[in-house]
Amino acid sequence: MRIATAIANSNIAIIKYWGNRNDELVLPLNNSLSFTMDDRLQTKTTVLFDEEFTEDELWINDEKASEEERTRVSDFLEIIREKAKIKLKSKVFSENSFPKGAGLASSASAFAALAGASTKALGLNLSNKELSLFARFGSGSASRSLFGGAVEWNKGEKQDGSDCYSEQIIPKEKLSNLRNIIAIVERKEKKIGSRKGMKISVETSKLLPKRVEGVEKRLNIAKDAIINFNFQKLAPVIMEDSDSMHQVMQDSSPSLVYLNPTSHRIINSIKELNSQNKEYLGAYTFDAGPNAHIYTLDKNSKEIISVLKEIEGVQEIIECSMGDGIRFSESHLM
Ligand code: DP6
């Protein structure tokens, strides 16, 4: 029996990944930059390979996963089996620490943990950088969850994708004043998943090439602001990049609308709070869904939470600090 267990946390990008230059190899159009969240948004995964298994099986939070989920995991494991030159089928057990039904289920933490557990179980001793090269096949953003703190995913230049890996910019210890206040506004899964949505944008959005041009400048400002820990420089760039990605989504055909009226109320409230205070107290960012992530400083998190609590449609608020990259455990799920 070959078995291993890995734990990975979710990450929330501040310079977003939206669009591939090569779909098959999952090579993005632009570099992206994220913070890895603490253990509140975590996936623990055990992978077990055995000669007796006839097909891959997947269990999530003690329940048998849907055929769609199982196929996605099985397709990913094919890539790992090919690398290890081993044909064994597997049983995969996965548990999320996310609050149940919060619409926060994350393919980033899931595929980072799966990449770690499956390769370790098959005896491939990969570095985090090498794991990030594999994780992206399951989910692009998973490439960034191998590392803790602030992480950059390099788009790379090579056609074979061998330079398309992630690396840490700053460890979480240097980000101890940073918080992500998450406002849950909808609990359902998104209608059009990111991978499918970004393909539609690449094929149809006229704004996307402009966005990609703008990313480079924002990326440099953001990296500089993170290294020097300057929230006043970081905050406007975070909001600009989120706005830019959602404009591209809307500009696509069919138009992709992920934000809802509550998301817009949150955007307006944060803008108002910032302008009243004549400095940035919070910076909003949204992925392919209506739930808000408000980056803020520790000293301002109470004020952000009290503003969010007053907004119609906000169902739950979760405060996250910055967290760790992948780690392995000897306590297996089964
Ligand atoms: C909007 O391909 O990683 O979150 O379809 O959930 O696997 P899944 O997503 P993925 O795309 C993530 C896109 C994003 C922005 C980001 O995280 O950079």
Tab-separated table of C-alpha atoms and ligand atoms in Angstrom:
chain	number	residue	atom	x	y	z
A	1	MET	CA	0.000	0.000	0.000
A	2	ARG	CA	1.279	3.415	-0.952
A	3	ILE	CA	-0.211	6.198	1.107
A	4	ALA	CA	0.451	9.867	1.908
A	5	THR	CA	-1.439	12.811	3.389
A	6	ALA	CA	-0.968	16.485	2.605
A	7	ILE	CA	-2.507	19.693	3.915
A	8	ALA	CA	-2.824	22.886	1.849
A	9	ASN	CA	-4.597	26.199	2.351
A	10	SER	CA	-6.593	28.326	-0.029
A	11	ASN	CA	-5.198	31.521	-1.520
A	12	ILE	CA	-6.874	34.745	-2.621
A	13	ALA	CA	-5.221	36.581	-5.496
A	14	ILE	CA	-4.695	40.329	-5.553
A	15	ILE	CA	-3.400	40.278	-9.146
A	16	LYS	CA	-5.727	37.791	-10.760
A	17	TYR	CA	-5.273	34.900	-13.161
A	18	TRP	CA	-7.902	35.087	-15.896
A	19	GLY	CA	-7.020	33.496	-19.228
A	20	ASN	CA	-4.569	30.993	-20.676
A	21	ARG	CA	-2.153	31.260	-23.562
A	22	ASN	CA	-2.263	27.452	-23.722
A	23	ASP	CA	-5.316	25.654	-22.277
A	24	GLU	CA	-3.942	22.145	-22.503
A	25	LEU	CA	-0.789	22.965	-20.544
A	26	VAL	CA	-2.607	25.548	-18.356
A	27	LEU	CA	-0.160	28.337	-19.204
A	28	PRO	CA	-1.556	31.722	-18.119
A	29	LEU	CA	-1.532	34.992	-20.049
A	30	ASN	CA	-0.129	36.920	-17.085
A	31	ASN	CA	1.686	36.443	-13.792
A	32	SER	CA	-0.595	36.456	-10.757
A	33	LEU	CA	0.002	37.314	-7.119
A	34	SER	CA	-1.818	36.038	-4.045
A	35	PHE	CA	-1.787	35.637	-0.297
A	36	THR	CA	-2.186	32.168	1.182
A	37	MET	CA	-4.878	32.042	3.857
A	38	ASP	CA	-4.598	30.581	7.362
A	39	ASP	CA	-5.949	27.169	8.446
A	40	ARG	CA	-9.563	28.341	8.407
A	41	LEU	CA	-9.511	27.705	4.659
A	42	GLN	CA	-7.736	24.393	4.500
A	43	THR	CA	-7.928	21.025	2.704
A	44	LYS	CA	-6.452	17.813	4.067
A	45	THR	CA	-6.136	14.969	1.556
A	46	THR	CA	-5.039	11.344	1.839
A	47	VAL	CA	-4.206	9.393	-1.318
A	48	LEU	CA	-3.912	5.639	-1.250
A	49	PHE	CA	-2.754	3.586	-4.256
A	50	ASP	CA	-3.247	-0.160	-4.315
A	51	GLU	CA	-3.117	-3.035	-6.824
A	52	GLU	CA	-6.578	-4.159	-5.738
A	53	PHE	CA	-8.351	-0.953	-6.793
A	54	THR	CA	-10.003	-1.072	-10.203
A	55	GLU	CA	-10.923	2.618	-10.507
A	56	ASP	CA	-10.188	5.906	-8.754
A	57	GLU	CA	-12.570	6.747	-5.911
A	58	LEU	CA	-13.050	10.154	-4.267
A	59	TRP	CA	-14.570	10.965	-0.891
A	60	ILE	CA	-15.057	14.593	0.233
A	61	ASN	CA	-16.010	15.298	3.870
A	62	ASP	CA	-16.991	11.618	4.326
A	63	GLU	CA	-19.334	11.601	1.347
A	64	LYS	CA	-18.790	9.968	-2.026
A	65	ALA	CA	-18.059	12.783	-4.509
A	66	SER	CA	-20.051	13.408	-7.691
A	67	GLU	CA	-18.962	11.747	-10.941
A	68	GLU	CA	-17.856	15.155	-12.239
A	69	GLU	CA	-15.570	15.739	-9.254
A	70	ARG	CA	-14.221	12.189	-9.402
A	71	THR	CA	-13.379	12.542	-13.093
A	72	ARG	CA	-11.543	15.831	-12.508
A	73	VAL	CA	-9.422	14.196	-9.793
A	74	SER	CA	-8.882	11.038	-11.859
A	75	ASP	CA	-7.736	13.073	-14.895
A	76	PHE	CA	-5.252	14.880	-12.667
A	77	LEU	CA	-3.951	11.615	-11.181
A	78	GLU	CA	-3.336	10.309	-14.726
A	79	ILE	CA	-0.684	13.032	-15.126
A	80	ILE	CA	0.962	12.022	-11.833
A	81	ARG	CA	0.834	8.297	-12.704
A	82	GLU	CA	2.464	9.025	-16.034
A	83	LYS	CA	5.264	10.949	-14.314
A	84	ALA	CA	5.792	8.117	-11.773
A	85	LYS	CA	5.399	5.424	-14.465
A	86	ILE	CA	2.943	3.618	-12.192
A	87	LYS	CA	-0.536	2.501	-13.237
A	88	LEU	CA	-2.178	1.864	-9.835
A	89	LYS	CA	-5.687	3.212	-9.137
A	90	SER	CA	-6.414	5.149	-5.976
A	91	LYS	CA	-8.776	6.037	-3.164
A	92	VAL	CA	-8.725	9.733	-2.304
A	93	PHE	CA	-10.139	11.079	0.967
A	94	SER	CA	-10.430	14.838	1.357
A	95	GLU	CA	-11.652	17.097	4.147
A	96	ASN	CA	-12.184	20.850	4.112
A	97	SER	CA	-12.039	23.095	7.155
A	98	PHE	CA	-14.213	25.687	5.389
A	99	PRO	CA	-17.490	26.515	7.025
A	100	LYS	CA	-19.944	24.124	5.335
A	101	GLY	CA	-22.066	25.562	2.560
A	102	ALA	CA	-20.342	28.942	2.595
A	103	GLY	CA	-19.624	28.892	-1.131
A	104	LEU	CA	-15.922	28.902	-0.300
A	105	ALA	CA	-15.018	25.411	-1.551
A	106	SER	CA	-11.624	25.903	-3.093
A	107	SER	CA	-10.028	24.023	-5.933
A	108	ALA	CA	-6.754	25.810	-5.064
A	109	SER	CA	-6.279	24.102	-1.688
A	110	ALA	CA	-7.803	20.856	-3.033
A	111	PHE	CA	-5.414	20.409	-5.962
A	112	ALA	CA	-2.364	21.636	-4.050
A	113	ALA	CA	-3.031	18.990	-1.367
A	114	LEU	CA	-3.799	16.346	-4.010
A	115	ALA	CA	-0.583	17.090	-5.912
A	116	GLY	CA	1.436	16.766	-2.697
A	117	ALA	CA	-0.256	13.614	-1.375
A	118	SER	CA	-0.367	11.720	-4.687
A	119	THR	CA	3.262	12.379	-5.638
A	120	LYS	CA	4.521	11.521	-2.147
A	121	ALA	CA	2.471	8.300	-2.082
A	122	LEU	CA	4.069	7.254	-5.373
A	123	GLY	CA	7.550	7.984	-4.073
A	124	LEU	CA	8.218	11.075	-6.174
A	125	ASN	CA	10.141	13.407	-3.946
A	126	LEU	CA	9.222	16.764	-5.463
A	127	SER	CA	10.150	20.242	-4.238
A	128	ASN	CA	7.347	22.786	-3.723
A	129	LYS	CA	8.411	24.476	-6.950
A	130	GLU	CA	8.059	21.180	-8.840
A	131	LEU	CA	4.711	20.508	-7.142
A	132	SER	CA	3.484	23.926	-8.287
A	133	LEU	CA	4.266	22.894	-11.884
A	134	PHE	CA	1.932	19.898	-11.468
A	135	ALA	CA	-0.813	21.443	-9.325
A	136	ARG	CA	-1.742	23.930	-12.051
A	137	PHE	CA	-3.077	21.087	-14.214
A	138	GLY	CA	-5.797	20.479	-11.614
A	139	SER	CA	-6.517	24.161	-11.022
A	140	GLY	CA	-4.407	27.144	-12.053
A	141	SER	CA	-4.677	28.901	-8.713
A	142	ALA	CA	-3.574	25.678	-6.930
A	143	SER	CA	-0.071	26.372	-8.213
A	144	ARG	CA	0.122	29.269	-5.710
A	145	SER	CA	-1.135	27.278	-2.678
A	146	LEU	CA	2.096	25.271	-2.383
A	147	PHE	CA	3.686	28.269	-0.699
A	148	GLY	CA	2.693	30.360	2.319
A	149	GLY	CA	2.640	34.156	2.651
A	150	ALA	CA	2.712	36.198	-0.551
A	151	VAL	CA	3.154	34.097	-3.695
A	152	GLU	CA	3.724	34.851	-7.368
A	153	TRP	CA	2.802	32.443	-10.150
A	154	ASN	CA	5.098	33.068	-13.121
A	155	LYS	CA	3.448	32.775	-16.496
A	156	GLY	CA	6.748	31.621	-17.958
A	157	GLU	CA	7.933	32.027	-21.539
A	158	LYS	CA	8.711	28.464	-22.602
A	159	GLN	CA	6.293	26.536	-24.808
A	160	ASP	CA	6.546	23.375	-22.706
A	161	GLY	CA	5.563	25.238	-19.511
A	162	SER	CA	8.698	24.227	-17.623
A	163	ASP	CA	9.149	27.795	-16.298
A	164	CYS	CA	5.481	28.227	-15.312
A	165	TYR	CA	5.867	27.746	-11.553
A	166	SER	CA	5.089	29.661	-8.364
A	167	GLU	CA	7.446	31.112	-5.783
A	168	GLN	CA	7.189	32.844	-2.451
A	169	ILE	CA	7.661	36.621	-2.367
A	170	ILE	CA	7.413	37.154	1.397
A	171	PRO	CA	6.776	34.644	4.230
A	172	LYS	CA	3.622	34.957	6.341
A	173	GLU	CA	5.635	36.134	9.373
A	174	LYS	CA	6.250	39.444	7.579
A	175	LEU	CA	2.521	39.803	6.905
A	176	SER	CA	1.289	39.373	10.469
A	177	ASN	CA	-0.642	42.686	10.337
A	178	LEU	CA	-2.559	41.743	7.213
A	179	ARG	CA	-6.112	40.355	7.299
A	180	ASN	CA	-8.653	39.132	4.771
A	181	ILE	CA	-12.193	39.794	5.936
A	182	ILE	CA	-14.446	37.522	3.920
A	183	ALA	CA	-18.087	38.464	3.464
A	184	ILE	CA	-20.236	35.509	2.417
A	185	VAL	CA	-23.116	36.801	0.331
A	186	GLU	CA	-24.103	33.632	-1.523
A	187	ARG	CA	-23.689	29.986	-0.596
A	188	LYS	CA	-24.264	28.342	-3.973
A	189	GLU	CA	-21.447	27.139	-6.246
A	190	LYS	CA	-20.736	29.357	-9.249
A	191	LYS	CA	-22.707	28.710	-12.450
A	192	ILE	CA	-19.769	28.877	-14.840
A	193	GLY	CA	-16.493	27.639	-13.336
A	194	SER	CA	-13.349	29.748	-13.711
A	195	ARG	CA	-11.635	27.458	-16.187
A	196	LYS	CA	-14.604	27.534	-18.556
A	197	GLY	CA	-15.278	31.245	-17.934
A	198	MET	CA	-11.750	32.374	-18.723
A	199	LYS	CA	-11.783	30.357	-21.961
A	200	ILE	CA	-14.903	32.275	-23.016
A	201	SER	CA	-13.132	35.567	-22.162
A	202	VAL	CA	-9.998	34.644	-24.146
A	203	GLU	CA	-12.140	33.821	-27.166
A	204	THR	CA	-14.493	36.816	-27.022
A	205	SER	CA	-13.387	39.741	-24.807
A	206	LYS	CA	-11.834	42.723	-26.565
A	207	LEU	CA	-10.833	44.154	-23.184
A	208	LEU	CA	-8.709	41.169	-22.145
A	209	PRO	CA	-5.524	42.116	-24.106
A	210	LYS	CA	-5.714	45.608	-22.516
A	211	ARG	CA	-6.078	44.048	-19.072
A	212	VAL	CA	-3.033	41.835	-19.640
A	213	GLU	CA	-0.990	44.950	-20.591
A	214	GLY	CA	-2.079	46.698	-17.370
A	215	VAL	CA	-1.276	43.720	-15.143
A	216	GLU	CA	2.490	44.113	-15.470
A	217	LYS	CA	2.457	47.627	-14.016
A	218	ARG	CA	0.093	46.681	-11.193
A	219	LEU	CA	2.153	43.580	-10.426
A	220	ASN	CA	5.323	45.614	-9.940
A	221	ILE	CA	3.592	48.179	-7.710
A	222	ALA	CA	1.966	45.388	-5.668
A	223	LYS	CA	5.205	43.443	-5.197
A	224	ASP	CA	7.025	46.567	-4.125
A	225	ALA	CA	4.213	47.475	-1.712
A	226	ILE	CA	4.268	43.968	-0.204
A	227	ILE	CA	8.042	43.869	0.218
A	228	ASN	CA	7.995	47.287	1.915
A	229	PHE	CA	4.663	46.526	3.589
A	230	ASN	CA	2.940	49.684	2.394
A	231	PHE	CA	-0.838	49.132	2.544
A	232	GLN	CA	-1.583	52.614	1.146
A	233	LYS	CA	0.242	51.670	-2.070
A	234	LEU	CA	-1.137	48.120	-2.156
A	235	ALA	CA	-4.845	48.815	-1.602
A	236	PRO	CA	-5.694	50.769	-4.802
A	237	VAL	CA	-3.909	48.205	-6.978
A	238	ILE	CA	-5.873	45.324	-5.411
A	239	MET	CA	-9.192	47.020	-6.182
A	240	GLU	CA	-8.125	48.083	-9.686
A	241	ASP	CA	-7.132	44.546	-10.614
A	242	SER	CA	-10.376	43.039	-9.325
A	243	ASP	CA	-12.400	45.702	-11.203
A	244	SER	CA	-10.388	45.062	-14.357
A	245	MET	CA	-10.989	41.277	-14.239
A	246	HIS	CA	-14.730	41.734	-13.663
A	247	GLN	CA	-14.910	44.213	-16.571
A	248	VAL	CA	-13.312	41.562	-18.811
A	249	MET	CA	-15.796	38.959	-17.558
A	250	GLN	CA	-18.712	41.268	-18.367
A	251	ASP	CA	-17.230	42.167	-21.733
A	252	SER	CA	-17.201	38.464	-22.701
A	253	SER	CA	-19.847	36.842	-24.835
A	254	PRO	CA	-21.956	35.471	-23.266
A	255	SER	CA	-21.408	38.131	-20.636
A	256	LEU	CA	-20.109	36.626	-17.373
A	257	VAL	CA	-21.613	38.326	-14.348
A	258	TYR	CA	-20.296	36.925	-11.073
A	259	LEU	CA	-21.059	39.857	-8.747
A	260	ASN	CA	-24.541	40.394	-7.305
A	261	PRO	CA	-26.237	43.499	-5.822
A	262	THR	CA	-24.750	42.766	-2.367
A	263	SER	CA	-21.248	42.627	-3.893
A	264	HIS	CA	-21.858	46.085	-5.387
A	265	ARG	CA	-23.120	47.421	-2.063
A	266	ILE	CA	-19.883	46.156	-0.462
A	267	ILE	CA	-17.755	47.829	-3.158
A	268	ASN	CA	-19.559	51.139	-2.606
A	269	SER	CA	-19.290	50.956	1.190
A	270	ILE	CA	-15.551	50.247	1.106
A	271	LYS	CA	-14.992	53.102	-1.352
A	272	GLU	CA	-17.012	55.437	0.882
A	273	LEU	CA	-15.149	54.347	4.018
A	274	ASN	CA	-11.805	54.961	2.328
A	275	SER	CA	-12.778	58.379	1.054
A	276	GLN	CA	-14.256	59.472	4.423
A	277	ASN	CA	-11.010	58.483	6.155
A	278	LYS	CA	-8.826	60.020	3.425
A	279	GLU	CA	-6.767	56.827	3.463
A	280	TYR	CA	-7.270	53.212	2.475
A	281	LEU	CA	-8.770	51.206	5.323
A	282	GLY	CA	-9.786	48.280	3.142
A	283	ALA	CA	-9.290	46.884	-0.357
A	284	TYR	CA	-11.944	44.637	-1.920
A	285	THR	CA	-11.277	41.796	-4.331
A	286	PHE	CA	-13.693	39.245	-5.856
A	287	ASP	CA	-12.954	35.933	-7.599
A	288	ALA	CA	-15.416	34.278	-9.964
A	289	GLY	CA	-18.259	34.684	-7.486
A	290	PRO	CA	-20.088	37.300	-5.403
A	291	ASN	CA	-18.349	36.694	-2.045
A	292	ALA	CA	-16.125	39.631	-1.039
A	293	HIS	CA	-12.563	39.490	0.248
A	294	ILE	CA	-11.529	42.693	2.011
A	295	TYR	CA	-7.816	42.975	2.657
A	296	THR	CA	-7.106	45.265	5.596
A	297	LEU	CA	-4.710	45.855	8.454
A	298	ASP	CA	-5.183	44.218	11.812
A	299	LYS	CA	-5.877	47.607	13.484
A	300	ASN	CA	-8.750	48.339	11.043
A	301	SER	CA	-10.368	44.911	10.847
A	302	LYS	CA	-12.995	45.679	13.536
A	303	GLU	CA	-14.139	48.738	11.622
A	304	ILE	CA	-14.322	46.808	8.329
A	305	ILE	CA	-16.348	44.053	10.030
A	306	SER	CA	-18.786	46.550	11.533
A	307	VAL	CA	-19.294	48.176	8.109
A	308	LEU	CA	-19.872	44.777	6.450
A	309	LYS	CA	-22.337	43.697	9.149
A	310	GLU	CA	-24.638	46.591	8.230
A	311	ILE	CA	-24.802	45.692	4.540
A	312	GLU	CA	-28.015	44.046	3.354
A	313	GLY	CA	-27.324	40.544	2.015
A	314	VAL	CA	-24.128	39.809	3.955
A	315	GLN	CA	-24.751	36.388	5.531
A	316	GLU	CA	-21.534	35.579	7.351
A	317	ILE	CA	-18.161	37.184	8.017
A	318	ILE	CA	-14.885	35.271	8.381
A	319	GLU	CA	-11.603	36.878	9.423
A	320	CYS	CA	-8.456	35.256	8.049
A	321	SER	CA	-4.765	35.872	8.653
A	322	MET	CA	-2.065	34.863	6.204
A	323	GLY	CA	-1.017	31.210	6.349
A	324	ASP	CA	1.371	28.439	5.399
A	325	GLY	CA	2.151	26.467	2.287
A	326	ILE	CA	1.846	22.699	1.878
A	327	ARG	CA	2.828	20.303	4.675
A	328	PHE	CA	2.547	16.543	5.136
A	329	SER	CA	0.962	14.537	7.921
A	330	GLU	CA	1.230	10.978	9.208
A	331	SER	CA	-2.348	11.006	10.436
A	332	HIS	CA	-4.206	9.683	7.399
A	333	LEU	CA	-7.889	10.074	6.576
A	334	MET	CA	-9.703	6.838	5.780
B	1	DP6	C1	-10.864	34.168	-10.588
B	1	DP6	O1	-8.640	27.794	-12.806
B	1	DP6	O2	-7.721	28.256	-10.520
B	1	DP6	O3	-9.981	32.814	-8.865
B	1	DP6	O4	-11.883	26.699	-11.976
B	1	DP6	O5	-11.824	27.004	-9.527
B	1	DP6	O6	-10.075	25.640	-10.669
B	1	DP6	P1	-11.027	26.775	-10.757
B	1	DP6	O7	-10.163	28.108	-10.842
B	1	DP6	P2	-8.785	28.464	-11.479
B	1	DP6	O8	-8.991	30.035	-11.713
B	1	DP6	C2	-9.032	30.956	-10.660
B	1	DP6	C3	-9.387	32.304	-11.156
B	1	DP6	C4	-9.667	33.369	-10.112
B	1	DP6	C5	-8.472	34.316	-9.980
B	1	DP6	C6	-7.252	33.802	-9.271
B	1	DP6	O9	-7.373	33.039	-8.309
B	1	DP6	O10	-6.155	34.221	-9.674
